[in-house]
Coordinates of C-alpha atoms and ligand atoms in Angstrom, one line a residue:
X1 CA 128.4 230.7 194.5
X2 CA 129.3 233.8 192.5
X3 CA 129.4 234.4 188.8
X4 CA 130.7 237.8 187.6
X5 CA 128.9 239.3 184.8
X6 CA 129.6 242.5 182.9
X7 CA 126.0 243.6 182.4
X8 CA 125.6 247.3 182.7
X9 CA 122.5 249.5 182.8
X10 CA 122.1 253.2 183.5
X11 CA 119.5 252.7 186.3
X12 CA 118.8 249.8 188.6
X13 CA 115.4 250.1 190.2
X14 CA 115.2 247.9 193.3
X15 CA 111.7 246.6 193.9
X16 CA 108.6 246.1 191.7
X17 CA 105.9 247.3 194.1
X18 CA 103.7 250.3 193.6
X19 CA 106.7 252.6 193.7
X20 CA 109.1 250.6 191.5
X21 CA 106.5 250.0 188.7
X22 CA 105.6 253.7 188.9
X23 CA 109.2 254.8 188.8
X24 CA 109.8 252.6 185.8
X25 CA 106.9 254.2 183.9
X26 CA 108.2 257.6 184.6
X27 CA 111.7 256.6 183.4
X28 CA 110.3 255.1 180.3
X29 CA 108.3 258.2 179.5
X30 CA 110.8 260.9 180.6
X31 CA 114.2 259.4 180.1
X32 CA 113.8 257.1 177.0
X33 CA 117.5 257.3 176.3
X34 CA 118.4 255.6 179.7
X35 CA 118.5 251.9 180.0
X36 CA 117.1 250.4 183.2
X37 CA 116.2 247.1 185.0
X38 CA 113.9 246.4 187.9
X39 CA 115.2 243.8 190.3
X40 CA 112.5 242.3 192.5
X41 CA 113.3 239.8 195.3
X42 CA 109.9 238.1 195.2
X43 CA 108.4 235.9 192.5
X44 CA 105.7 238.4 191.7
X45 CA 105.3 242.2 191.3
X46 CA 103.0 244.3 193.4
X47 CA 104.9 244.4 196.7
X48 CA 102.5 245.1 199.6
X49 CA 99.4 244.6 197.4
X50 CA 100.6 241.1 196.5
X51 CA 102.0 240.1 199.9
X52 CA 99.1 240.8 202.1
X53 CA 96.2 238.3 201.8
X54 CA 94.2 238.7 205.0
X55 CA 90.4 239.0 204.8
X56 CA 89.2 242.5 203.8
X57 CA 92.7 243.8 202.8
X58 CA 92.2 247.2 201.3
X59 CA 93.7 250.7 201.0
X60 CA 92.9 253.2 203.7
X61 CA 93.7 256.0 201.3
X62 CA 91.5 257.0 198.4
X63 CA 92.7 255.6 195.1
X64 CA 92.7 259.0 193.4
X65 CA 95.7 259.8 195.4
X66 CA 97.1 256.3 195.9
X67 CA 96.9 255.8 192.1
X68 CA 99.6 257.1 189.8
X69 CA 99.5 260.7 188.4
X70 CA 99.7 259.3 184.9
X71 CA 97.2 256.4 185.2
X72 CA 93.6 257.3 186.1
X73 CA 91.9 255.1 188.7
X74 CA 88.5 254.3 187.0
X75 CA 86.8 251.9 189.5
X76 CA 83.8 253.1 191.3
X77 CA 85.3 252.2 194.7
X78 CA 87.5 255.0 196.0
X79 CA 88.7 252.9 198.9
X80 CA 89.8 249.7 197.0
X81 CA 90.4 246.2 198.0
X82 CA 93.9 244.6 197.7
X83 CA 93.2 242.5 194.6
X84 CA 91.9 245.6 192.7
X85 CA 95.0 247.6 193.6
X86 CA 97.2 244.7 192.5
X87 CA 95.3 244.5 189.2
X88 CA 95.8 248.3 188.7
X89 CA 99.6 248.0 189.3
X90 CA 99.8 245.0 186.9
X91 CA 97.7 246.7 184.2
X92 CA 99.7 249.9 184.5
X93 CA 103.0 247.9 184.2
X94 CA 101.6 246.1 181.1
X95 CA 100.3 249.3 179.4
X96 CA 103.6 251.1 179.9
X97 CA 105.6 248.1 178.8
X98 CA 107.7 247.9 181.9
X99 CA 107.0 244.2 182.6
X100 CA 109.8 243.1 180.3
X101 CA 112.3 245.1 182.4
X102 CA 111.4 243.3 185.7
X103 CA 113.6 240.4 186.9
X104 CA 111.6 238.6 189.7
X105 CA 113.4 236.4 192.2
X106 CA 116.4 238.7 192.2
X107 CA 117.3 240.2 195.6
X108 CA 119.8 243.0 195.8
X109 CA 122.0 242.2 198.7
X110 CA 124.7 244.9 198.4
X111 CA 125.8 247.8 196.3
X112 CA 129.1 249.6 196.3
X113 CA 129.8 253.0 194.7
X114 CA 133.2 253.6 193.1
X115 CA 134.2 257.2 192.6
X116 CA 136.8 256.1 190.1
X117 CA 134.3 254.3 187.9
X118 CA 131.6 256.8 188.7
X119 CA 129.1 254.0 189.2
X120 CA 127.6 251.3 191.4
X121 CA 128.4 247.6 191.5
X122 CA 125.4 245.7 192.6
X123 CA 125.3 242.1 194.0
X124 CA 122.1 240.2 193.3
X125 CA 121.0 236.9 194.8
X126 CA 118.7 234.7 192.7
X127 CA 115.9 233.1 194.7
X128 CA 115.9 229.8 192.6
X129 CA 119.6 228.9 192.6
X130 CA 121.0 231.1 195.4
X131 CA 123.6 232.2 192.9
X132 CA 125.0 235.7 193.4
X133 CA 125.7 237.7 190.2
X134 CA 127.0 241.2 189.8
X135 CA 126.0 244.0 187.5
X136 CA 126.9 247.6 187.3
X137 CA 124.9 250.8 186.9
X138 CA 125.3 254.5 187.0
X139 CA 122.3 255.2 189.3
X140 CA 120.4 253.2 192.0
X141 CA 116.8 253.9 192.6
X142 CA 115.6 252.2 195.7
X143 CA 111.8 251.4 195.7
X144 CA 112.1 248.7 198.3
X145 CA 109.4 249.8 200.7
X146 CA 109.9 250.3 204.4
X147 CA 109.4 247.0 206.1
X148 CA 110.6 243.5 206.3
X149 CA 108.9 241.0 204.0
X150 CA 109.9 237.8 205.7
X151 CA 108.0 238.5 209.0
X152 CA 105.8 241.1 210.7
X153 CA 106.3 242.4 214.2
X154 CA 104.9 240.3 217.1
X155 CA 105.6 241.3 220.7
X156 CA 106.6 238.6 223.2
X157 CA 103.4 237.3 224.8
X158 CA 103.5 234.9 227.7
X159 CA 102.1 231.4 227.2
X160 CA 101.7 231.5 223.4
X161 CA 102.6 227.8 223.2
X162 CA 99.8 226.9 225.5
X163 CA 97.1 228.1 223.1
X164 CA 95.6 225.2 221.2
X165 CA 94.3 227.0 218.2
X166 CA 96.0 228.9 215.4
X167 CA 97.9 232.1 216.1
X168 CA 98.1 234.0 212.9
X169 CA 100.0 237.2 211.8
X170 CA 98.2 239.1 209.0
X171 CA 101.5 239.3 207.0
X172 CA 101.5 235.5 206.7
X173 CA 97.8 234.6 206.3
X174 CA 97.3 230.9 205.8
X175 CA 95.2 230.4 202.6
X176 CA 93.2 227.6 204.2
X177 CA 92.5 229.3 207.6
X178 CA 88.9 228.4 208.4
X179 CA 87.3 230.8 210.9
X180 CA 83.6 230.5 209.9
X181 CA 81.5 230.0 213.0
X182 CA 84.5 230.4 215.3
X183 CA 85.4 232.9 218.0
X184 CA 88.2 235.1 216.9
X185 CA 90.3 237.6 218.9
X186 CA 92.2 240.2 216.9
X187 CA 95.0 241.7 218.9
X188 CA 95.7 245.3 217.8
X189 CA 94.1 248.6 217.1
X190 CA 95.8 249.9 213.9
X191 CA 94.7 249.9 210.3
X192 CA 95.0 246.2 209.9
X193 CA 92.9 245.4 213.0
X194 CA 90.1 247.7 212.0
X195 CA 90.1 246.1 208.5
X196 CA 90.1 242.6 209.7
X197 CA 87.4 242.9 212.4
X198 CA 84.4 243.7 210.2
X199 CA 85.6 241.4 207.4
X200 CA 86.0 238.4 209.7
X201 CA 82.8 239.2 211.5
X202 CA 80.8 238.4 208.4
X203 CA 81.3 234.7 208.9
X204 CA 83.0 234.2 212.4
X205 CA 80.8 233.4 215.4
X206 CA 82.1 236.6 217.0
X207 CA 85.2 238.8 216.6
X208 CA 86.8 240.6 219.6
X209 CA 89.2 243.4 218.9
X210 CA 91.6 243.4 221.8
X211 CA 93.4 246.7 222.1
X212 CA 95.9 248.0 224.6
X213 CA 95.0 251.5 223.7
X214 CA 92.5 253.0 221.3
X215 CA 93.1 254.7 217.9
X216 CA 91.2 257.5 216.2
X217 CA 88.7 255.8 213.9
X218 CA 87.1 257.8 211.1
X219 CA 84.4 256.6 208.7
X220 CA 84.7 257.7 205.0
X221 CA 82.5 256.8 202.0
X222 CA 83.9 253.9 200.0
X223 CA 82.6 255.6 196.8
X224 CA 83.3 259.2 195.8
X225 CA 80.2 260.9 194.5
X226 CA 82.1 263.9 193.1
X227 CA 84.4 261.5 191.2
X228 CA 81.4 259.7 189.7
X229 CA 79.8 263.0 188.6
X230 CA 83.0 264.4 187.2
X231 CA 83.6 261.2 185.2
X232 CA 80.4 261.7 183.4
X233 CA 81.3 265.2 182.4
X234 CA 85.0 265.3 181.9
X235 CA 87.7 263.2 180.0
X236 CA 89.1 260.5 182.3
X237 CA 92.4 262.2 183.0
X238 CA 90.8 265.6 183.7
X239 CA 88.3 264.1 186.1
X240 CA 91.0 262.0 187.8
X241 CA 93.2 265.1 188.4
X242 CA 90.3 267.2 189.6
X243 CA 89.4 264.5 192.2
X244 CA 93.0 264.0 193.1
X245 CA 93.5 267.7 194.0
X246 CA 90.1 267.8 195.8
X247 CA 91.3 264.9 198.0
X248 CA 94.7 266.4 198.5
X249 CA 93.0 269.6 199.7
X250 CA 90.7 267.7 202.0
X251 CA 93.6 265.7 203.4
X252 CA 95.7 268.8 204.0
X253 CA 92.9 270.5 205.7
X254 CA 92.2 267.6 208.0
X255 CA 95.9 267.3 208.8
X256 CA 96.4 271.0 209.5
X257 CA 93.2 271.2 211.6
X258 CA 94.5 268.2 213.6
X259 CA 97.8 269.9 214.2
X260 CA 96.5 273.4 214.9
X261 CA 93.1 272.7 216.6
X262 CA 93.5 269.2 218.1
X263 CA 90.6 269.7 220.5
X264 CA 88.2 270.6 217.8
X265 CA 89.4 267.6 215.7
X266 CA 89.1 265.2 218.6
X267 CA 85.5 266.4 219.2
X268 CA 84.6 266.0 215.6
X269 CA 86.1 262.4 215.4
X270 CA 84.4 261.5 218.7
X271 CA 81.0 262.8 217.5
X272 CA 81.4 260.8 214.2
X273 CA 82.0 257.6 216.2
X274 CA 79.2 258.2 218.6
X275 CA 76.7 258.8 215.8
X276 CA 77.4 255.4 214.4
X277 CA 77.4 253.4 217.6
X278 CA 74.5 252.3 219.7
X279 CA 73.3 254.6 222.5
X280 CA 75.3 254.2 225.7
X281 CA 78.4 252.7 223.9
X282 CA 81.5 253.5 225.8
X283 CA 83.2 255.7 223.2
X284 CA 85.6 257.2 225.6
X285 CA 87.0 253.8 226.7
X286 CA 87.4 252.3 223.2
X287 CA 87.7 255.3 220.8
X288 CA 89.5 258.0 222.8
X289 CA 93.3 257.8 222.4
X290 CA 95.7 259.5 224.8
X291 CA 97.4 261.4 222.0
X292 CA 96.4 264.0 219.5
X293 CA 95.0 263.2 216.0
X294 CA 97.9 262.6 213.6
X295 CA 100.5 262.0 216.3
X296 CA 99.8 258.5 214.9
X297 CA 98.0 257.7 211.6
X298 CA 94.2 257.9 211.8
X299 CA 92.4 254.6 211.1
X300 CA 89.9 254.9 208.2
X301 CA 86.9 252.6 208.0
X302 CA 84.9 252.6 204.7
X303 CA 81.2 253.3 205.2
X304 CA 81.6 252.8 208.9
X305 CA 82.0 249.0 208.5
X306 CA 83.7 248.6 211.9
X307 CA 80.9 250.6 213.6
X308 CA 78.3 248.5 211.9
X309 CA 79.9 245.2 213.0
X310 CA 80.0 246.6 216.6
X311 CA 76.4 247.8 216.4
X312 CA 75.2 244.5 215.1
X313 CA 76.9 242.6 217.9
X314 CA 79.0 240.6 215.4
X315 CA 82.1 242.2 216.9
X316 CA 83.2 243.9 220.1
X317 CA 86.1 245.8 221.4
X318 CA 88.0 245.1 224.7
X319 CA 90.5 247.7 225.9
X320 CA 92.8 245.9 228.2
X321 CA 96.3 244.2 228.3
X322 CA 97.3 240.6 227.8
X323 CA 98.5 238.8 230.9
X324 CA 99.0 235.5 229.2
X325 CA 97.8 233.2 226.5
X326 CA 96.0 230.1 227.9
X327 CA 94.8 226.8 226.4
X328 CA 91.4 228.4 225.7
X329 CA 92.3 232.0 224.8
X330 CA 93.7 234.9 226.8
X331 CA 93.8 236.1 230.3
X332 CA 93.8 239.9 230.6
X333 CA 95.5 242.1 233.2
X334 CA 92.1 243.0 234.6
X335 CA 91.6 239.3 235.3
X336 CA 89.0 238.9 232.5
X337 CA 89.2 235.7 230.3
X338 CA 88.7 236.0 226.6
X339 CA 87.9 232.6 224.9
X340 CA 89.0 232.2 221.4
X341 CA 89.3 229.5 218.7
X342 CA 91.6 231.7 216.5
X343 CA 93.9 234.5 217.6
X344 CA 95.2 237.1 215.1
X345 CA 98.2 239.2 216.1
X346 CA 97.6 242.4 214.1
X347 CA 100.6 243.9 215.9
X348 CA 102.3 245.6 213.0
X349 CA 105.2 245.6 210.7
X350 CA 109.0 245.3 211.3
X351 CA 110.5 248.3 209.6
X352 CA 113.5 247.9 207.4
X353 CA 115.4 250.7 205.6
X354 CA 116.3 250.5 201.9
X355 CA 115.4 246.8 201.6
X356 CA 118.2 245.7 203.8
X357 CA 120.8 246.4 201.1
X358 CA 124.3 246.8 202.4
X359 CA 125.7 250.0 200.9
X360 CA 129.3 251.1 200.6
X361 CA 131.0 254.1 199.1
X362 CA 134.6 253.6 197.9
X363 CA 135.2 250.7 200.2
X364 CA 133.6 252.2 203.3
X365 CA 130.3 250.8 204.6
X366 CA 127.4 253.3 204.8
X367 CA 125.8 253.7 208.2
X368 CA 122.3 254.9 207.4
X369 CA 121.6 256.5 210.8
X370 CA 124.5 258.8 210.2
X371 CA 123.0 260.1 206.9
X372 CA 120.5 262.9 206.4
X373 CA 117.9 262.9 203.7
X374 CA 117.8 265.4 200.9
X375 CA 114.3 266.2 199.8
X376 CA 113.3 263.0 201.5
X377 CA 114.6 261.0 198.6
X378 CA 118.5 261.1 198.6
X379 CA 121.2 260.8 201.2
X380 CA 123.9 263.2 202.3
X381 CA 127.2 262.1 200.9
X382 CA 125.9 259.2 198.8
X383 CA 126.3 259.7 195.1
X384 CA 123.8 258.7 192.4
X385 CA 121.3 257.1 194.8
X386 CA 117.6 257.9 195.4
X387 CA 115.0 256.2 197.4
X388 CA 111.2 256.3 197.6
X389 CA 109.3 256.8 200.8
X390 CA 105.8 258.1 200.8
X391 CA 104.1 260.6 203.0
X392 CA 103.0 259.7 206.5
X393 CA 100.0 262.0 206.4
X394 CA 98.8 261.4 202.8
X395 CA 98.9 258.7 200.2
X396 CA 102.2 257.1 199.5
X397 CA 102.0 257.5 195.7
X398 CA 101.8 261.3 195.8
X399 CA 105.4 261.4 197.0
X400 CA 106.5 258.3 195.0
X401 CA 105.4 260.0 191.8
X402 CA 107.2 263.3 192.7
X403 CA 110.3 261.3 193.6
X404 CA 110.4 259.5 190.3
X405 CA 109.6 262.7 188.4
X406 CA 112.5 264.6 190.2
X407 CA 114.9 261.7 189.6
X408 CA 114.1 261.9 185.9
X409 CA 114.5 265.6 185.9
X410 CA 117.9 265.3 187.6
X411 CA 119.0 262.6 185.0
X412 CA 118.0 264.8 182.1
X413 CA 119.7 267.8 183.6
X414 CA 122.9 265.7 184.0
X415 CA 122.7 264.5 180.4
X416 CA 122.4 268.1 179.1
X417 CA 125.4 269.3 181.2
X418 CA 127.5 266.2 180.7
X419 CA 127.6 265.3 184.4
X420 CA 127.9 261.7 185.6
X421 CA 127.7 262.2 189.3
X422 CA 125.4 263.9 191.8
X423 CA 125.8 264.0 195.5
X424 CA 123.9 266.0 198.1
X425 CA 126.6 267.7 200.2
X426 CA 125.6 268.9 203.6
X427 CA 127.4 270.9 206.2
X428 CA 126.7 271.2 209.9
X429 CA 124.1 268.5 209.6
X430 CA 125.4 266.8 212.7
X431 CA 124.0 269.4 215.1
X432 CA 120.4 269.4 213.9
X433 CA 119.3 265.9 213.2
X434 CA 115.7 264.8 213.8
X435 CA 114.0 261.5 213.3
X436 CA 112.9 260.9 209.7
X437 CA 109.4 259.6 210.4
X438 CA 107.3 262.0 212.4
X439 CA 104.8 259.6 213.9
X440 CA 104.7 258.4 217.5
X441 CA 103.4 254.9 216.6
X442 CA 105.0 252.0 218.3
X443 CA 106.3 250.4 215.0
X444 CA 108.0 253.7 214.1
X445 CA 109.5 254.3 217.5
X446 CA 110.9 250.8 217.6
X447 CA 113.0 251.3 214.5
X448 CA 113.4 254.9 213.6
X449 CA 117.0 254.9 214.9
X450 CA 118.0 252.5 212.1
X451 CA 116.8 255.0 209.5
X452 CA 118.5 258.1 208.2
X453 CA 117.6 261.4 209.9
X454 CA 116.2 264.6 208.6
X455 CA 117.6 268.1 209.0
X456 CA 116.1 271.4 210.3
X457 CA 115.1 273.0 206.9
X458 CA 114.7 272.4 203.2
X459 CA 116.2 270.6 201.4
X460 CA 117.1 268.4 204.3
X461 CA 113.7 268.4 205.9
X462 CA 110.8 266.3 204.9
X463 CA 107.8 268.5 204.9
X464 CA 104.9 266.1 204.5
X465 CA 103.1 268.6 202.3
X466 CA 102.3 267.6 198.8
X467 CA 101.4 271.0 197.4
X468 CA 104.7 272.5 198.6
X469 CA 106.6 269.5 197.3
X470 CA 104.9 269.9 193.9
X471 CA 106.3 273.5 193.6
X472 CA 109.7 272.4 194.9
X473 CA 110.2 269.2 192.9
X474 CA 108.8 270.5 189.6
X475 CA 109.9 274.2 189.7
X476 CA 112.7 274.4 192.2
X477 CA 116.3 274.7 190.9
X478 CA 118.1 271.4 190.4
X479 CA 121.4 273.2 191.0
X480 CA 120.4 274.6 194.4
X481 CA 123.9 275.0 195.8
X482 CA 123.5 271.9 198.0
X483 CA 123.4 269.2 195.3
X484 CA 126.9 268.9 193.8
X485 CA 127.4 267.7 190.3
X486 CA 130.6 266.5 188.7
X487 CA 132.0 264.6 185.7
X488 CA 134.6 261.9 185.9
X489 CA 136.8 263.3 183.2
X490 CA 136.7 266.9 181.9
X491 CA 135.0 267.2 178.5
X492 CA 137.7 267.1 175.8
X493 CA 138.6 270.6 174.7
X494 CA 138.1 271.0 171.0
X495 CA 141.2 271.8 169.1
X496 CA 139.8 275.0 167.5
Ligands
LIG501 C1 98.5 246.4 204.7 C2 99.0 247.7 204.2 C3 98.1 248.7 203.7 C4 98.6 249.9 203.3 N1 97.7 250.8 202.9 C5 98.1 252.0 202.4 C6 97.2 253.0 202.0 O1 96.0 252.8 202.0 N2 97.7 254.2 201.6 C7 99.0 254.5 201.6 O2 99.4 255.5 201.2 N3 99.9 253.5 202.0 C8 99.5 252.3 202.4 N4 100.4 251.4 202.8 C9 101.8 251.6 202.7 C10 102.2 250.9 201.4 O3 103.2 250.0 201.6 C11 102.5 251.8 200.2 O4 101.3 252.5 199.9 C12 103.0 251.2 199.0 O5 102.3 250.0 198.6 C13 104.4 251.0 199.0 O6 104.9 250.6 197.8 P1 106.4 250.4 197.5 O7 106.5 249.9 196.1 O8 107.2 251.6 197.8 O9 106.8 249.3 198.6 P2 106.4 247.8 198.7 O10 104.9 247.6 198.4 O11 106.8 247.4 200.1 O12 107.2 247.1 197.6 C14 108.6 247.0 197.8 C15 109.1 245.9 196.8 O13 110.5 245.9 196.9 C16 110.9 244.5 197.0 N5 112.3 244.5 197.6 C17 112.5 244.9 198.9 N6 113.8 244.8 199.2 C18 114.4 244.3 198.0 C19 115.7 243.9 197.7 N7 116.8 244.1 198.5 N8 116.0 243.5 196.4 C20 115.0 243.4 195.5 N9 113.7 243.7 195.8 C21 113.4 244.1 197.1 C22 109.9 243.8 197.8 O14 109.9 242.4 197.5 C23 108.6 244.5 197.2 O15 108.1 243.8 196.1 C24 100.0 250.1 203.3 C25 100.9 249.2 203.8 C26 100.4 248.0 204.2 C27 101.4 247.0 204.8

């Protein structure tokens, strides 16, 4: 069923997660003359931090960089749990009065650009009635995350229907799952697995983390002593920004060291794990990946909670491969049997570009893999559209904030010059395309071909470097010779 409406706003923001709420706050503060709406497919705001409900759900970034630049994180915990992050997003939305602009239960299904009208027509499906309505806007700001919401990724395992107990994916955690006193196997070795294992080990009889291959696991303090001292001495915003830059510097240092001196970094990570595990623990079997640090994301464990659970015997790691599920658990390739009452498949996300929205420009469908990203936030040849994707080697929000800031800067520039259209125009991009996401993780490799590519150099390259991006996004020229601006009709020439 379709009803056509004539509603028009300047900006449609797609998604009311961490990025969409942040972008709306930036728009409200920096572009008060522009009207906007946030369309959110789900019934609630918060995105990732509302969707995921598994035990122990938390950030693995520190909240001084995962928080917004304009909204100080004031909790004592620097590594925060999911509910605290959700509260922070909600409070920020409320304080900045963006909640009234959110329409929940509104999924954007398609958007078509018309050069003649210099605008987008957006089709939106309501969750309650299934009705599709249409609205128009001058600019689309996609804050729709990077993965499917309806399901996670689970590989095909033999014999899953034989297993008598529950098999649970962390993305769809049953509220009433009772695992107290039970034997749990968590399949996976990524951020979710290392979060789940110590959390479930608190009440389960035993938790086994079954991994095909190890990850780098690094312990960080859950509270930041420097932040606490600075808070006592400085105004909240000054303390927040000082800690934010301190953490950016540490993250950059750790990343650069990993890329330039991988052997040193491997040795440091190994020593850190060894120090927190019992003597004789087989660190090289369970904590020594076959790749260099930051070829895939490092796994962070606050206050070494995973190592503590392993040391206490409440949890253990098995590095092996699944042969088949059985009635009583799992049989492994080595022939070993793992008995389980509950099996958790922490096997990852199913990636999805731009919220699955079907884009078209002047009647022609857009094929995302053919596009190249401009500043990691716009697409070659696509007018008046920006999207938010965070860093792979640092907190998401650092880039999300810069993206929103730059978007506002662009809009204000266009207002001053009387432009109504921007389009990143690339030449020779065909020859030099590279994958957009520079991680070798399975979940990335599975889907990266469905995403736009990046080019060989700025502005087509995504540099994964916050400090350089700050200079570029805040001080770089908006009219850089690549971004083309135009207006639909020439300004009327005054008669005098
Ligand atoms: C378990 C987990 C832990 C994480 N921890 C960290 C961390 O510690 N540090 C870090 O930097 N990153 C982390 N990430 C990445 C994380 O997703 C980002 O930090 C951040 O939450 C992304 O926010 P977002 O608003 O861009 O996307 P999301 O949180 O995914 O929100 C997107 C929103 O858009 C909506 N949407 C999507 N498509 C449409 C559509 N077509 N129409 C309307 N609405 C739509 C969705 O319903 C959702 O509400 C984590 C991810 C996961 C899954």
